[in-house]
Coordinates of C-alpha atoms in Angstrom, one line a residue:
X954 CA 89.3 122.0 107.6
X955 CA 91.2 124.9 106.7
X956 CA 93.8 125.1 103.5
X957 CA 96.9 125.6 106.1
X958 CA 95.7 122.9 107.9
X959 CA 95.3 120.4 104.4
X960 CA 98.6 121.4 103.7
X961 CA 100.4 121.0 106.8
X962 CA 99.0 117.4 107.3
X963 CA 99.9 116.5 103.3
X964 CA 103.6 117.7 104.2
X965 CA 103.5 115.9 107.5
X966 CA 102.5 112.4 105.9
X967 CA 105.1 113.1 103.2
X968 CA 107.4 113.6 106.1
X969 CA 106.5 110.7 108.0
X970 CA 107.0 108.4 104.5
X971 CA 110.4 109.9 103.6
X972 CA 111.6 109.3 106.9
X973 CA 111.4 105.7 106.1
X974 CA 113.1 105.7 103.1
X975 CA 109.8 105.6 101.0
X976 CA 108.7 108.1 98.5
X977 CA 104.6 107.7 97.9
X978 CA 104.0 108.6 94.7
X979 CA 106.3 105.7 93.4
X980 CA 103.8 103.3 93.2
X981 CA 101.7 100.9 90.6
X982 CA 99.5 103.2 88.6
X983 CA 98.3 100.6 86.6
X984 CA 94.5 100.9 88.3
X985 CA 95.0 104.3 86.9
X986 CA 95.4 108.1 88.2
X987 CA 92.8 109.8 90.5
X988 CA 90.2 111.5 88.5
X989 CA 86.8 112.7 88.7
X990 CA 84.5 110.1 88.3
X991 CA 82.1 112.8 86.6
X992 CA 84.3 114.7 84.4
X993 CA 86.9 112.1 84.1
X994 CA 89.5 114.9 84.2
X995 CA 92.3 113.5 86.4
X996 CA 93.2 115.4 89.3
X997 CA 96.8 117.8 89.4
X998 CA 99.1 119.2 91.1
X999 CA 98.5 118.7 95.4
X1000 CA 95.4 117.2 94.6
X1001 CA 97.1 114.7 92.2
X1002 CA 99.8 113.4 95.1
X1003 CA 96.6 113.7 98.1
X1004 CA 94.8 111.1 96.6
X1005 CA 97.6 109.5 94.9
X1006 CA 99.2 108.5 98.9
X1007 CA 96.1 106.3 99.5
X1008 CA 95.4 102.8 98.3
X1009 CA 91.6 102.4 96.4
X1010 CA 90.4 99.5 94.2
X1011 CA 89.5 102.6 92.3
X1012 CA 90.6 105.5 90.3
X1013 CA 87.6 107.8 90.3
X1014 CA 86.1 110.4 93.3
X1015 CA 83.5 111.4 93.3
X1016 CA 81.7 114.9 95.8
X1017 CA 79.1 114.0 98.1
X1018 CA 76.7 116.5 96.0
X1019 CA 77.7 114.1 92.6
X1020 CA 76.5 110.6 94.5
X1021 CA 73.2 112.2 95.6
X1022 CA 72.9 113.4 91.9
X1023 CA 73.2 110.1 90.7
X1024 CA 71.1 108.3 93.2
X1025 CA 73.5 106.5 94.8
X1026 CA 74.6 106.3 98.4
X1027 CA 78.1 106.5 100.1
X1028 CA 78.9 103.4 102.5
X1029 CA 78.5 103.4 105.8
X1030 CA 81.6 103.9 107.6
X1031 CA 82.9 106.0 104.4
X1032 CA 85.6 109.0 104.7
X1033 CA 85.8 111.9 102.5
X1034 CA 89.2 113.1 101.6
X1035 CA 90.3 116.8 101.5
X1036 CA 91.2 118.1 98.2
X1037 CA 91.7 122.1 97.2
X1038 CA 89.9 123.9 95.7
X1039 CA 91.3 127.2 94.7
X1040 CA 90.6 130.3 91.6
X1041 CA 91.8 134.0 91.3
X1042 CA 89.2 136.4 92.4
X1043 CA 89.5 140.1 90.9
X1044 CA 88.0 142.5 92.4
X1045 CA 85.6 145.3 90.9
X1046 CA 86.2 147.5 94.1
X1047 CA 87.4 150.9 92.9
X1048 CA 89.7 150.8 95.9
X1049 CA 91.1 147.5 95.3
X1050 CA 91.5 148.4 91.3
X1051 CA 93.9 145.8 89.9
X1052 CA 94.1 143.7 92.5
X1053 CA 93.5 139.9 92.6
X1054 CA 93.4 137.4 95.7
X1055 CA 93.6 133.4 95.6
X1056 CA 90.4 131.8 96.7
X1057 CA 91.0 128.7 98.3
X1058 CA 88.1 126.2 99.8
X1059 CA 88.4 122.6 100.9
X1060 CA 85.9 120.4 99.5
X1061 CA 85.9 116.6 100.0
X1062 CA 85.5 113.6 98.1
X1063 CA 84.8 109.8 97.9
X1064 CA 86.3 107.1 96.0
X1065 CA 84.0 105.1 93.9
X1066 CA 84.6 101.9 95.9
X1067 CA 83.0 103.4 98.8
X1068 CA 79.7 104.3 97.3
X1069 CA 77.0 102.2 95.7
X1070 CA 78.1 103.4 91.9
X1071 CA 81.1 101.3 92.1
X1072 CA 81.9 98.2 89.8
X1073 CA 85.2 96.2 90.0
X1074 CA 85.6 95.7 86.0
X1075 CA 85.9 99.6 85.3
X1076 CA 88.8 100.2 83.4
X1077 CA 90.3 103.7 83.6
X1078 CA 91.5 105.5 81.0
X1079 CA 95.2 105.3 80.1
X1080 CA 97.6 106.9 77.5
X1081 CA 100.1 105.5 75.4
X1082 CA 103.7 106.4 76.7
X1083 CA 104.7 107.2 72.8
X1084 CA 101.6 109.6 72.8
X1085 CA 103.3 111.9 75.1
X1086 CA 106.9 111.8 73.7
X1087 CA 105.3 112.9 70.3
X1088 CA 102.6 115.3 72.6
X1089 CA 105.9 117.5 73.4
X1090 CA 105.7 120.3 71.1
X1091 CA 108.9 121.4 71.0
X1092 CA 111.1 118.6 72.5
X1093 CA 114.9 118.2 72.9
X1094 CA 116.4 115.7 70.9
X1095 CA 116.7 112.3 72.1
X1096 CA 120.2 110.2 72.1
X1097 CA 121.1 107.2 72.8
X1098 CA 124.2 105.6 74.8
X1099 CA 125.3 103.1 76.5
X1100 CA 125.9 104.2 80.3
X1101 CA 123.1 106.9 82.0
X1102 CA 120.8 108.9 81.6
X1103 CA 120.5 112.8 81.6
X1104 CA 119.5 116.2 80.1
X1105 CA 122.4 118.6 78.7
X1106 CA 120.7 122.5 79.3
X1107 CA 123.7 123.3 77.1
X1108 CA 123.0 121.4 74.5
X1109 CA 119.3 120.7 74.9
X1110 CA 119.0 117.0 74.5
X1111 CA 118.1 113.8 76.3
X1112 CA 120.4 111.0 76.3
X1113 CA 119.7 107.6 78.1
X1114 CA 120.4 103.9 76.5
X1115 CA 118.4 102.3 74.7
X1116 CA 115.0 100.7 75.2
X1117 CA 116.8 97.2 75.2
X1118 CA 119.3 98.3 77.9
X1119 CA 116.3 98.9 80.8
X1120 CA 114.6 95.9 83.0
X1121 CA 111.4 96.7 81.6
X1122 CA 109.5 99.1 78.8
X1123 CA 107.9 100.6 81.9
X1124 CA 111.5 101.6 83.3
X1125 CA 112.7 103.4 80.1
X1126 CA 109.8 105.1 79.6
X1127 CA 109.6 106.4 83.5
X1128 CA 113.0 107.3 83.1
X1129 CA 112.4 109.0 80.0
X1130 CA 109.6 111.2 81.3
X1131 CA 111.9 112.6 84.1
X1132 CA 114.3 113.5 81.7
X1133 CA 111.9 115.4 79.7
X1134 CA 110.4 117.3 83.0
X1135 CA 114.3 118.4 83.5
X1136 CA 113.9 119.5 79.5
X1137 CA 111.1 121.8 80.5
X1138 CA 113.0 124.2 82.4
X1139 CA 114.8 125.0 79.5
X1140 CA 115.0 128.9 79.2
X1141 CA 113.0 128.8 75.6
X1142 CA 110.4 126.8 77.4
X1143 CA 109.4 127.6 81.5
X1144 CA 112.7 128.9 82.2
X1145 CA 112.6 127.2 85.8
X1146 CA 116.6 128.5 86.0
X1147 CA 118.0 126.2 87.4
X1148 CA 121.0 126.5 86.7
X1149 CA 124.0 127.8 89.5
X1150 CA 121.3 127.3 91.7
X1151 CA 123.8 125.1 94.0
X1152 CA 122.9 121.7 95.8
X1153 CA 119.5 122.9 96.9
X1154 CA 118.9 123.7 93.1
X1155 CA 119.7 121.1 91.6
X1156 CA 117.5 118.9 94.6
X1157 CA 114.5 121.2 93.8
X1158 CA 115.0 120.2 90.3
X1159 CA 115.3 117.0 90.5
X1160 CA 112.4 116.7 93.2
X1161 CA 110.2 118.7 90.0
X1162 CA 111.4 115.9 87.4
X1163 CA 110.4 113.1 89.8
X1164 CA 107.0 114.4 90.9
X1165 CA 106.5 115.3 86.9
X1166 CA 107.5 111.5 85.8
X1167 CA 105.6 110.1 88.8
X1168 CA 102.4 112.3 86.9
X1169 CA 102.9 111.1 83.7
X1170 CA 103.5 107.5 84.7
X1171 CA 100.2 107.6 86.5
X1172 CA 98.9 109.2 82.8
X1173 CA 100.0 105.5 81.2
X1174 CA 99.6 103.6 83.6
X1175 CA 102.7 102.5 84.6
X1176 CA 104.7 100.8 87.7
X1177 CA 107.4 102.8 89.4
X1178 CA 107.1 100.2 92.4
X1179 CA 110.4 98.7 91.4
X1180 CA 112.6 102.2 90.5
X1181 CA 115.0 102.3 92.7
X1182 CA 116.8 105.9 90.8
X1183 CA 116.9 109.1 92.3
X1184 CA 117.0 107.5 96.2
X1185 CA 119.9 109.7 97.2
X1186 CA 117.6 112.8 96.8
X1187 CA 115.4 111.3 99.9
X1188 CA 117.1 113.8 102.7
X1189 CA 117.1 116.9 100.3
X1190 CA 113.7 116.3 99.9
X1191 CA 112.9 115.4 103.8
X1192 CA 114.5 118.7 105.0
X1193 CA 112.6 120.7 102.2
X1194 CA 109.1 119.1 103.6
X1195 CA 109.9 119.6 107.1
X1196 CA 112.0 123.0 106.7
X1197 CA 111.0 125.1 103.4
X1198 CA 107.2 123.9 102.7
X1199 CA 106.3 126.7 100.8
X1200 CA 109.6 125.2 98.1
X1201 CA 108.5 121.7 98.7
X1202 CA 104.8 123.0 97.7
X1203 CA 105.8 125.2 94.8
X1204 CA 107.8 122.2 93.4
X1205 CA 104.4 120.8 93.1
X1206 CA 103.4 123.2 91.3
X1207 CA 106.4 123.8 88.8
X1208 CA 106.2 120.1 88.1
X1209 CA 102.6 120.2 87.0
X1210 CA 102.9 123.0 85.0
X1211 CA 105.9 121.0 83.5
X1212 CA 103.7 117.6 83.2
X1213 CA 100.6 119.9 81.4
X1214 CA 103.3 121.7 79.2
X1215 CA 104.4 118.3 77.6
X1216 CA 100.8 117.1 77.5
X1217 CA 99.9 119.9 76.0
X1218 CA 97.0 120.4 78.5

């Protein structure tokens, strides 16, 4: 498989999920975020929300090359899935002086439930929702009230209601999390300028927060199953996957580097 082809069929079933009202990533995370079952580093950005759209008894993936390592065998019948792999290449050439290409290469991988290594009662590895509020090095202020929930650029805050106020712990701290990815495109901090952006800005932005929460949800743990916010974004973000891929794919990006800039990662 080639890169354009793993991320044309990503978009596609993204697409095909949006067009039925559903987003993918909002899902229970409680069996925990894809990761490496080697390094136990969780997987980002594309690769993050790849894996993330199927359903696995178990977190971890592993490369063919790691279950042969470990004397272990894949089960018959098994599927790899395609995940990127990609690093900046500079060249020596003379010619070339200064310049730098991407280097991008599909590898694939298993999930531990379909190889030999797997064992139901592996816990994975979860964070503690306060842990990344006090992670965020330089983070607006937080404010309560009593009716929504939103960032002020302005101002540089977060205001939502209180913990008491939400259905569940999970669902203030989900909700908090996507207010804090807005709070990252704050001009002292990635400077994502958003603002007078128009409609289209303001639905990239808000397609950055929600791919950022959904990240840092999967980091605790949590359920977004039952969220039921940000639904009126669904066509802005249909037309962006089907129409301007390489936004839709860059949103990706921007809303890692917005989930590693909180985590400090």
């Amino acid at each position: 498989m080639k890169p354009a082809s793993f991320f044309s069929d990503f978009l596609a079933h993204v697409s095909h999920k949006l067009e039925q009202g559903v987003l993918p990533w909002r899902k229970s995370w409680r069996v925990g975020l894809p990761s490496n079952y080697v390094s136990k580093r969780p997987y980002s950005g594309i690769n993050f929300f790849a894996l993330a759209t199927s359903e696995f008894p178990s977190p971890y993936f592993l490369t063919f090359l790691q279950v042969r390592q470990r004397n272990a065998t894949i089960n018959r019948g098994a599927k790899g899935h395609p995940i990127v792999f990609w690093k900046i290449i500079e060249s020596d050439d003379d010619f070339a002086k200064q310049r730098a290409a991407p280097l991008l290469r599909i590898s694939h991988v298993f999930n531990l439930a379909d190889t030999s290594l797997f064992t139901p009662n592996e816990l994975p590895l979860h964070l503690e929702c306060e842990s990344v509020v006090r992670n965020f090095k330089d983070a607006p202020v937080i404010k309560q009230n009593f009716a929504r929930c939103y960032y002020s650029l302005s101002d540089d805050y977060v205001s939502l209601p209180v913990i008491s106020e939400f259905n569940s712990q999970e669902e203030y701290y989900i909700t908090l999390f996507h207010e804090l990815i807005h709070a990252t495109g704050h001009p002292e901090r990635l400077n994502r300028s958003f603002i007078d952006r128009g409609k289209e800005g303001e639905i990239i932005e808000e397609l950055i927060a929600e791919l950022g929460a959904a990240y840092l949800a999967a980091r605790c743990g949590l359920s977004m199953e039952k969220m039921n916010n940000s639904l009126g974004y669904i066509d802005g973000w249909l037309s962006l996957s089907r129409n301007r891929q390489d936004v839709f794919l860059r949103a990706i990006h921007q809303s890692r580097e917005a989930a590693e800039y909180i985590l400090r990662e």
